[in-house]
Tab-separated table of C-alpha atoms and ligand atoms in Angstrom:
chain	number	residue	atom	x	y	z
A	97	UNK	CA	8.000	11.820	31.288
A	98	UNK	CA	10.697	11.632	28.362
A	99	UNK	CA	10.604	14.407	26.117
A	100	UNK	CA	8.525	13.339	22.619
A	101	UNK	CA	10.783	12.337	19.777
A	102	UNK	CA	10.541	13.863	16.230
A	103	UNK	CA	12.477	11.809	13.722
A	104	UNK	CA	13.764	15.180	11.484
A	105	UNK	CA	14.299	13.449	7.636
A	106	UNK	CA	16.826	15.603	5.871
A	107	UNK	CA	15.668	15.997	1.941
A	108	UNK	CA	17.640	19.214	0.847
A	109	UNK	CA	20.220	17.204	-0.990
A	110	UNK	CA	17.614	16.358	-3.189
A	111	UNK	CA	14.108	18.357	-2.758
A	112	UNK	CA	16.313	21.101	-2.363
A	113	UNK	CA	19.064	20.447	-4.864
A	114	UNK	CA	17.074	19.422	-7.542
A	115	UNK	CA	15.323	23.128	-7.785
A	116	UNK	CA	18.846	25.098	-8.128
A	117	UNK	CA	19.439	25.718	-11.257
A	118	UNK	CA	23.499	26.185	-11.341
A	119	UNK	CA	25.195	22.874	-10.993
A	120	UNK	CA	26.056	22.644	-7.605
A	121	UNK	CA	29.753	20.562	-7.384
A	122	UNK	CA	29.674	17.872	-5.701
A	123	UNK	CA	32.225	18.288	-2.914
A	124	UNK	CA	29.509	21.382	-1.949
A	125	UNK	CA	26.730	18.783	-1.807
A	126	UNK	CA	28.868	16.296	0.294
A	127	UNK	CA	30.161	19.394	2.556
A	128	UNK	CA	26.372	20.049	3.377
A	129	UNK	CA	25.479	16.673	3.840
A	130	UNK	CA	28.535	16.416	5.909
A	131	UNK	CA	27.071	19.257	8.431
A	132	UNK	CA	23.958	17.780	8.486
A	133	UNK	CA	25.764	14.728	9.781
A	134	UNK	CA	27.619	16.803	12.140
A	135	UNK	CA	23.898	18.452	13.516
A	136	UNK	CA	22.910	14.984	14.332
A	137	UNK	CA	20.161	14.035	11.297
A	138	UNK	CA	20.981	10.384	10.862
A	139	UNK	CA	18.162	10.152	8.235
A	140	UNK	CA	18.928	12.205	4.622
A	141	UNK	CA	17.734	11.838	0.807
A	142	UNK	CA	21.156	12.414	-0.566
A	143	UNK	CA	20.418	12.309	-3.949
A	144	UNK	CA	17.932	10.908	-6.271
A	145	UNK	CA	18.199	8.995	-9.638
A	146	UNK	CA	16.554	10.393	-12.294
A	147	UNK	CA	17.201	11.115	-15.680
A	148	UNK	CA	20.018	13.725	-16.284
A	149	UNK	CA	17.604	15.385	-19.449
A	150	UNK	CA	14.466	15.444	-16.532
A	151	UNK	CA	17.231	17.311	-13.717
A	152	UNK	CA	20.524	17.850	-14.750
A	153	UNK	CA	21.586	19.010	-10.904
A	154	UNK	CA	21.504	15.114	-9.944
A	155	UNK	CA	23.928	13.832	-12.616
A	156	UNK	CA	26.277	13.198	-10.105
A	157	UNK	CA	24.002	11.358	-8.264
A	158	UNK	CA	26.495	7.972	-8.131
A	159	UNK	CA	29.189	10.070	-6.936
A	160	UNK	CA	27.375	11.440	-4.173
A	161	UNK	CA	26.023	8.055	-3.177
A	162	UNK	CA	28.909	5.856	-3.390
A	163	UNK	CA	30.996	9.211	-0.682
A	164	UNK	CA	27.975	8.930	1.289
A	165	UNK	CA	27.683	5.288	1.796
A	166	UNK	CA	31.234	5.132	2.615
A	167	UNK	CA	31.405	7.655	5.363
A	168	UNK	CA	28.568	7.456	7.098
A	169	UNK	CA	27.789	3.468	7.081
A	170	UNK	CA	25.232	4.081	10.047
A	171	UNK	CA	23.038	6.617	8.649
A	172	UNK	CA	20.035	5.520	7.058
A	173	UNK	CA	20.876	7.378	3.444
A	174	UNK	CA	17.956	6.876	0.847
A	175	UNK	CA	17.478	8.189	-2.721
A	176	UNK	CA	14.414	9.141	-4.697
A	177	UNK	CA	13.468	7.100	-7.462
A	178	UNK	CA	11.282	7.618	-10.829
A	179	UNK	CA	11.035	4.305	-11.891
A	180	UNK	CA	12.945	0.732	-12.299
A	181	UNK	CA	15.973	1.766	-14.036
A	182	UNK	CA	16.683	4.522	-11.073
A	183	UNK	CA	15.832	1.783	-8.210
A	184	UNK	CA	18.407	-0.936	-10.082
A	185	UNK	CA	21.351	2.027	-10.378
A	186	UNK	CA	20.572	3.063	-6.579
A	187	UNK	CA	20.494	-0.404	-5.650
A	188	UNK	CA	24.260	-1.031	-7.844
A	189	UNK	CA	25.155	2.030	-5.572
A	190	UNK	CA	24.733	0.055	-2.196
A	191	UNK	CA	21.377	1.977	-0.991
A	192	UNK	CA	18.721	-0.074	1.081
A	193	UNK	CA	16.264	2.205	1.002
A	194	UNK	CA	14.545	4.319	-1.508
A	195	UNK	CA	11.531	6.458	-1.666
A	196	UNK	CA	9.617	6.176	-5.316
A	197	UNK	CA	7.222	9.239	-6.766
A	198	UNK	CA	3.483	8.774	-7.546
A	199	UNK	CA	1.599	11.813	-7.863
A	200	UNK	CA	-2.398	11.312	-6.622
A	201	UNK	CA	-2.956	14.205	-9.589
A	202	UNK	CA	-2.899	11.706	-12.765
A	203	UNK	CA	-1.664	15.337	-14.819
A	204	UNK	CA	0.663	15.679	-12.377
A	205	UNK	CA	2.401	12.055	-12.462
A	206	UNK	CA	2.256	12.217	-16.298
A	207	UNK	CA	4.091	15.842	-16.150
A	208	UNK	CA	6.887	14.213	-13.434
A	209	UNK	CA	7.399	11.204	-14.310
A	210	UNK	CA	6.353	10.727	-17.864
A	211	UNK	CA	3.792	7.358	-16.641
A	212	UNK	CA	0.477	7.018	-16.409
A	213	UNK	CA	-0.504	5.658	-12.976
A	214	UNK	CA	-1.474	2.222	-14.039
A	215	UNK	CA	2.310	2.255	-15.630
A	216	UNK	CA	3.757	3.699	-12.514
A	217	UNK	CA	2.422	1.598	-9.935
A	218	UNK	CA	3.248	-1.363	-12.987
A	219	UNK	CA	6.573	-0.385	-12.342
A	220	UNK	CA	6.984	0.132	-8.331
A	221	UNK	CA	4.953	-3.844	-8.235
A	222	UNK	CA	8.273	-4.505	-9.831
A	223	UNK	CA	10.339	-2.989	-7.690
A	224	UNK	CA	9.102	-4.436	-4.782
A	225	UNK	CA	9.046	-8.027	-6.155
A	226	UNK	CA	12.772	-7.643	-7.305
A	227	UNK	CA	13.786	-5.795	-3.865
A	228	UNK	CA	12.463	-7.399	-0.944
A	229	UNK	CA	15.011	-6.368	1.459
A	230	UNK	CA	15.439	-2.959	0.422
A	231	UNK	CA	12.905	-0.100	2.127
A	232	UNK	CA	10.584	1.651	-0.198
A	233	UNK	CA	8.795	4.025	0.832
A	234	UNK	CA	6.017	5.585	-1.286
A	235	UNK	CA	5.978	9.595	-1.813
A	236	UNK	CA	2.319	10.311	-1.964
A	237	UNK	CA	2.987	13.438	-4.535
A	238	UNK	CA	-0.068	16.658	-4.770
A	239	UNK	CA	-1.761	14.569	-1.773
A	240	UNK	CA	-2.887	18.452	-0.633
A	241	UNK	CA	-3.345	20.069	-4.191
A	242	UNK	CA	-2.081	19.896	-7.837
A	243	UNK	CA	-0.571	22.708	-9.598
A	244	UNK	CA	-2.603	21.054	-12.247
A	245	UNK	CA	-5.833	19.635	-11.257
A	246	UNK	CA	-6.689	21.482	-8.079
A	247	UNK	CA	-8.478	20.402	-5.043
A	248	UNK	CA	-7.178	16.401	-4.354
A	249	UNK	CA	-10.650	14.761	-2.552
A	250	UNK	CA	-10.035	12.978	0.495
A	251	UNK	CA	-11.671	10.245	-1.094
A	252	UNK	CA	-8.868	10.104	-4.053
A	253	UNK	CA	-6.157	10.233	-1.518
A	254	UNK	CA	-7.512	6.947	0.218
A	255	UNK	CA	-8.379	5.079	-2.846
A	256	UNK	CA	-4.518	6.127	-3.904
A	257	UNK	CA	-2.966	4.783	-0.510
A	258	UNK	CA	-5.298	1.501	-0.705
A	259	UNK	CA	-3.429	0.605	-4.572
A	260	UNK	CA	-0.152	0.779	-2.799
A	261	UNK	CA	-1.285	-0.575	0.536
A	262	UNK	CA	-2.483	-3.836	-1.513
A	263	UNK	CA	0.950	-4.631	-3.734
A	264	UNK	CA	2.665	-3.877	-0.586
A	265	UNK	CA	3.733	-0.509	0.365
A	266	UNK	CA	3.919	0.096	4.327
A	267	UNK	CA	5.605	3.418	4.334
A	268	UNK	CA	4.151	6.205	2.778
A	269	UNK	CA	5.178	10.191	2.673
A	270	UNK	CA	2.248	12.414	2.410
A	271	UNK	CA	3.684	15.849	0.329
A	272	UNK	CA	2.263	18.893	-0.287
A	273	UNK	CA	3.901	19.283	-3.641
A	274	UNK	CA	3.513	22.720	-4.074
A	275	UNK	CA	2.255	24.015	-0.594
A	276	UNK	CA	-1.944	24.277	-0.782
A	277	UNK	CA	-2.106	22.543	2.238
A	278	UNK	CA	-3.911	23.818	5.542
A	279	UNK	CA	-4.071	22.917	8.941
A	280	UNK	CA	-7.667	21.522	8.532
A	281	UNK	CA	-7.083	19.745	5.211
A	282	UNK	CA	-3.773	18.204	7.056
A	283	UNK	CA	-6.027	16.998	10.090
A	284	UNK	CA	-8.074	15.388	7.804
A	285	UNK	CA	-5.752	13.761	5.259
A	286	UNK	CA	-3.310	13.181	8.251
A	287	UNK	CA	-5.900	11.603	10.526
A	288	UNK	CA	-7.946	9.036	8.166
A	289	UNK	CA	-4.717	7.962	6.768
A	290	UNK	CA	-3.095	7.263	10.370
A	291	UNK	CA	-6.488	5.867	11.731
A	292	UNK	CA	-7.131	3.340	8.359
A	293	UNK	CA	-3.576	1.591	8.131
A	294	UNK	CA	-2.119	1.851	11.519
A	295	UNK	CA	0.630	-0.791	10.785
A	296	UNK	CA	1.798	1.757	8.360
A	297	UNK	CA	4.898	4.593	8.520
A	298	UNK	CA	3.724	7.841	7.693
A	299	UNK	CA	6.130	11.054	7.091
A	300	UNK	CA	5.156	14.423	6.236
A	301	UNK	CA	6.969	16.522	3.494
A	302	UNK	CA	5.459	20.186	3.449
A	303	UNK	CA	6.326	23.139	1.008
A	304	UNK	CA	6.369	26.667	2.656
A	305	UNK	CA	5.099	28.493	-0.751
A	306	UNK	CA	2.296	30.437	1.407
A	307	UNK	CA	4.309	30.861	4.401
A	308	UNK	CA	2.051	28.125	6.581
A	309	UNK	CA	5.464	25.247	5.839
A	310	UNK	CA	5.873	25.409	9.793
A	311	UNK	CA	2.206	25.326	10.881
A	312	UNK	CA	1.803	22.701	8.505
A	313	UNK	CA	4.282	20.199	9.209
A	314	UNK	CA	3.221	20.705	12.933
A	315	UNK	CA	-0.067	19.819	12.617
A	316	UNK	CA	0.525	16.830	11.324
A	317	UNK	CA	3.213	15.866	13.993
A	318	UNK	CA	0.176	17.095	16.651
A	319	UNK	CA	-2.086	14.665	14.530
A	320	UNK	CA	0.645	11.846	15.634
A	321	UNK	CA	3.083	11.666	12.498
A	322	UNK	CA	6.843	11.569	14.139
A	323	UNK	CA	8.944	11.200	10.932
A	324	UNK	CA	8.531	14.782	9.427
A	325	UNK	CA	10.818	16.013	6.243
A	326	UNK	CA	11.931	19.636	6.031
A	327	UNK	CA	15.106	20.798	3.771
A	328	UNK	CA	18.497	22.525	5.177
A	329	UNK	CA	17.731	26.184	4.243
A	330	UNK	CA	14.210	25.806	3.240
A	331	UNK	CA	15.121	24.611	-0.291
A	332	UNK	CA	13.484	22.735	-2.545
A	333	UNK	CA	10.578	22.541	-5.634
A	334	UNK	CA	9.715	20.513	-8.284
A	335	UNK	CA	10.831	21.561	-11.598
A	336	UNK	CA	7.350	19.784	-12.888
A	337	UNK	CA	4.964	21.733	-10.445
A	338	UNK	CA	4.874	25.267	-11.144
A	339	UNK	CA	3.996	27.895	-8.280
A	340	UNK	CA	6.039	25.535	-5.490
A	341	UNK	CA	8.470	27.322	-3.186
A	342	UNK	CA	11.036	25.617	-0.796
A	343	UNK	CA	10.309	22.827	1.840
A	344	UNK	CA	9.846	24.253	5.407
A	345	UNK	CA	12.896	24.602	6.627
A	346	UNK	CA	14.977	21.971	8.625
A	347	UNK	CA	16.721	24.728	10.899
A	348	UNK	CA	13.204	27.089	11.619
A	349	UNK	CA	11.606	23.370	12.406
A	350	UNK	CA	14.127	21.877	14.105
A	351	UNK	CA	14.493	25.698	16.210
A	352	UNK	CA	10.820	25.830	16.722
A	353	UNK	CA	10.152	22.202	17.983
A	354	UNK	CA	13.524	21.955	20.028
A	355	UNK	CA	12.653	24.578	22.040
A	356	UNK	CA	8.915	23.494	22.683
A	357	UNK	CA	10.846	20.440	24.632
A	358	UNK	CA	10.579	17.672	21.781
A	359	UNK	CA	13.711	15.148	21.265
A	360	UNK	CA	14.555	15.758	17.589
A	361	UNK	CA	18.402	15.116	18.267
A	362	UNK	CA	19.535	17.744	16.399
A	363	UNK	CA	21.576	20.776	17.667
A	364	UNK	CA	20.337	23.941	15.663
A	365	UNK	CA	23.446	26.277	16.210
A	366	UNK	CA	25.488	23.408	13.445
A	367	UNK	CA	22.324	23.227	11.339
A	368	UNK	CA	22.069	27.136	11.041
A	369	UNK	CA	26.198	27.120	9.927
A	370	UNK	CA	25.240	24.622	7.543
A	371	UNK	CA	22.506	26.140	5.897
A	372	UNK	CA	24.919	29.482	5.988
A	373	UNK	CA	27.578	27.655	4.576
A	374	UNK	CA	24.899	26.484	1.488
A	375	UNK	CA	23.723	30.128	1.008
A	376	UNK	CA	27.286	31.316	0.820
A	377	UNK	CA	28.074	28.567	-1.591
A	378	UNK	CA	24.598	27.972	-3.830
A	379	UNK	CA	23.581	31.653	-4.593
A	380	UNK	CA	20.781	30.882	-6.774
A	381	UNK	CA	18.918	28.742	-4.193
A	382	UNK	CA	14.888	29.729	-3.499
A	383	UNK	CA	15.588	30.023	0.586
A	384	UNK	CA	12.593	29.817	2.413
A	385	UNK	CA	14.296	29.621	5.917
A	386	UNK	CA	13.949	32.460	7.964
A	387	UNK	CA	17.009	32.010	10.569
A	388	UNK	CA	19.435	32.285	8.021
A	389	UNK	CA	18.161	36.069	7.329
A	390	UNK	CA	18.385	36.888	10.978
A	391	UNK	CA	21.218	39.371	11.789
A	392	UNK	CA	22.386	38.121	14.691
A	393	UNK	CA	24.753	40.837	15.724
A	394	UNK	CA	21.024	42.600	15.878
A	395	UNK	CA	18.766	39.691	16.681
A	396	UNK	CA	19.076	37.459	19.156
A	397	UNK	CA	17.997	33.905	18.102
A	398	UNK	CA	18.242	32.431	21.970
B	134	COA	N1	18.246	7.644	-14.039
B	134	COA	C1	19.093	8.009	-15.020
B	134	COA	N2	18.791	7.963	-16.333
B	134	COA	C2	17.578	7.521	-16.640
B	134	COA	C3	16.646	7.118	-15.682
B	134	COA	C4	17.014	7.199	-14.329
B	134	COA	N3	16.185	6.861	-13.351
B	134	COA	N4	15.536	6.714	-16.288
B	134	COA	C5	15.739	6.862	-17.617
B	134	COA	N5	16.962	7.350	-17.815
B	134	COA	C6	17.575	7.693	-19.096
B	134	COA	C7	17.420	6.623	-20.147
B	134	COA	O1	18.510	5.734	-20.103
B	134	COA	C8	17.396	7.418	-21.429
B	134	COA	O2	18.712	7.808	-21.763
B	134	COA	P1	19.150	7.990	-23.295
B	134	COA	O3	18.289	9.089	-23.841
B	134	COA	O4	20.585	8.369	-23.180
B	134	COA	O5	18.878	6.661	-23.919
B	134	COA	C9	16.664	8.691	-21.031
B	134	COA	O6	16.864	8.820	-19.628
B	134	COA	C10	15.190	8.669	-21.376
B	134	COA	O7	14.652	7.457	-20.878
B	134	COA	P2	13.070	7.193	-20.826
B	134	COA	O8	12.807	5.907	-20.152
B	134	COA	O9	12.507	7.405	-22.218
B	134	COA	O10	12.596	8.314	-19.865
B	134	COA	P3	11.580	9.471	-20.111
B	134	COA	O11	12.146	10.461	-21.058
B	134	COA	O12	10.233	8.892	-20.388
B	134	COA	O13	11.562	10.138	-18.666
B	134	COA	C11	11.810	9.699	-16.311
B	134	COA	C12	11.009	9.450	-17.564
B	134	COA	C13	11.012	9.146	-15.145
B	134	COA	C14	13.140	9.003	-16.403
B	134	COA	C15	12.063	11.229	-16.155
B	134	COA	O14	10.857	11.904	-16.387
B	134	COA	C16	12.594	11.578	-14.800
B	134	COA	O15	13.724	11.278	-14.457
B	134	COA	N6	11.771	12.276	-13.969
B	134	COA	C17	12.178	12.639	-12.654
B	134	COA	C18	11.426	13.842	-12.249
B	134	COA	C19	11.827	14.326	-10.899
B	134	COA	O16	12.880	14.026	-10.373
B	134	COA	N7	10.939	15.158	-10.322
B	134	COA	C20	11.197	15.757	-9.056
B	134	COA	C21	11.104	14.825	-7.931
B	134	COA	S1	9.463	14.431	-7.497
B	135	ZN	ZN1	8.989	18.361	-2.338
């Protein structure tokens, strides 16, 4: 029988990024992105397009787009967007695909992205209606927990998903925003969204804040999601959710589930240079990943 697949979704450049406070220069970003190529990923966030006042790391987020698009015409490259002015610059860019934020927490949307939810999902009917070829995917933001509100009922997170479901969405991303997730709670979440829109494209996007990123993410690959995001280094945070830490990381993932015998594609040894080559370069970056703290001259990680 062939090996399963895992689809590994690259989001450091941006999840990752965005939660570094020094400005990172851009031919640093494109060199990681570049490795990340090199690994095999053929699926990254690159950027996002946001306000420069709301993240000042992504000002550069044309640049970064218009050197991506260019060199790597076969990827599928896809930005993060906060609202309609974002999705029309992306779009300008060249992008077919972007992923735009709703946060299931109401407090939590408001603190983000400034909108209510009526006024978010206002503006993402708007975006679909003016895009119809472009992808967007939805990121399902505090579907495990709020930094703000707490607990997020099952029964909120499927009354979210049906709003979305009805003006058209088909691809959602189900984050733990600031990592209060648990194996149970993603089993549950995980399962009734799979089993109630099956002609729907789910990914997973864990933070590691309580050190259960990898058992996470798992579990809801073992609960049949195949498209799972992690971050090069185990970067990442929201500025706008206190208490997060980084997403798991891409290399302990990638390490972990290539050597259980799943197809991700993606050869860890350039993966683990790359995320050495980011600590080296990024010193202020909240590193989650555990490989690239191994001392290999001590350690072996084979
Ligand atoms: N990209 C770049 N600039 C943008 C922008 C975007 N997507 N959206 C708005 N702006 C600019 C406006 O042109 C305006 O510029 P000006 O002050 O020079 O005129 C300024 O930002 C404020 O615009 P406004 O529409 O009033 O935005 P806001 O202050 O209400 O902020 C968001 C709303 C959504 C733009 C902002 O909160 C944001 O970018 N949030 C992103 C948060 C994020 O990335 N979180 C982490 C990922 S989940
Ligand atoms: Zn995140």
């Amino acid at each position: 029988m062939a090996p399963k697949k895992i689809e590994i979704i690259e989001v450091g450049p941006r999840d990752g990024f965005q939660n570094v406070p020094e400005f990172i220069p851009t031919d640093v970003k494109l060199k990681v992105i570049d490795g990340l190529v090199k690994s095999g990923i053929k699926s990254i966030q690159v950027t996002s397009f946001v306000s420069p006042k709301a993240i000042a790391q992504m000002k550069d987020a044309k640049d970064v787009t218009t050197a991506c698009l260019e060199r790597y015409p076969d990827l599928q490259l896809f930005t993060l967007v906060p609202n309609l002015y974002g999705a029309k610059a992306a779009v300008e860019c060249g992008l077919k695909e972007l992923t735009y934020v709703i946060s299931v927490s109401d407090t939590h949307n408001e603190k983000n992205v400034k909108r209510t939810h009526d006024q978010s999902f206002e503006e993402l009917a708007q975006i679909l209606e003016l895009y119809p070829d472009i992808k967007i995917n939805l990121d399902v933001a505090t579907t495990f927990g709020c930094p703000f509100e707490g607990d997020i009922s099952l029964e909120r997170v499927m009354a979210f998903l049906q709003r979305a479901y009805n003006i058209g969405i088909r691809s959602f991303n189900l984050c733990d925003t600031v990592g209060l997730a648990h194996p149970e709670l993603i089993k549950e979440v995980v399962g009734s969204a799979l089993r109630t829109y099956q002609d729907c494209e789910f990914q997973i996007h864990i933070h590691d804040t309580r050190n259960m990123g990898i058992i996470n993410t798992f579990t809801a690959v073992e609960c049949g999601i195949d498209k799972v995001q992690t971050a090069i280094g185990g970067l990442g945070g929201c500025p706008f959710a206190p208490g997060a830490s980084g997403n798991t990381s891409t290399e302990d993932f990638v390490y972990m589930v290539n050597r259980m015998g799943y197809d991700t594609g993606v050869d860890f040894d350039t993966l683990l240079q790359t995320a050495k080559y980011l600590k080296d370069n990024v010193s202020s970056g909240n590193y989650s990943g555990h490989h690239i703290f191994i001392d290999k001259t001590k350690v072996s990680t084979q």
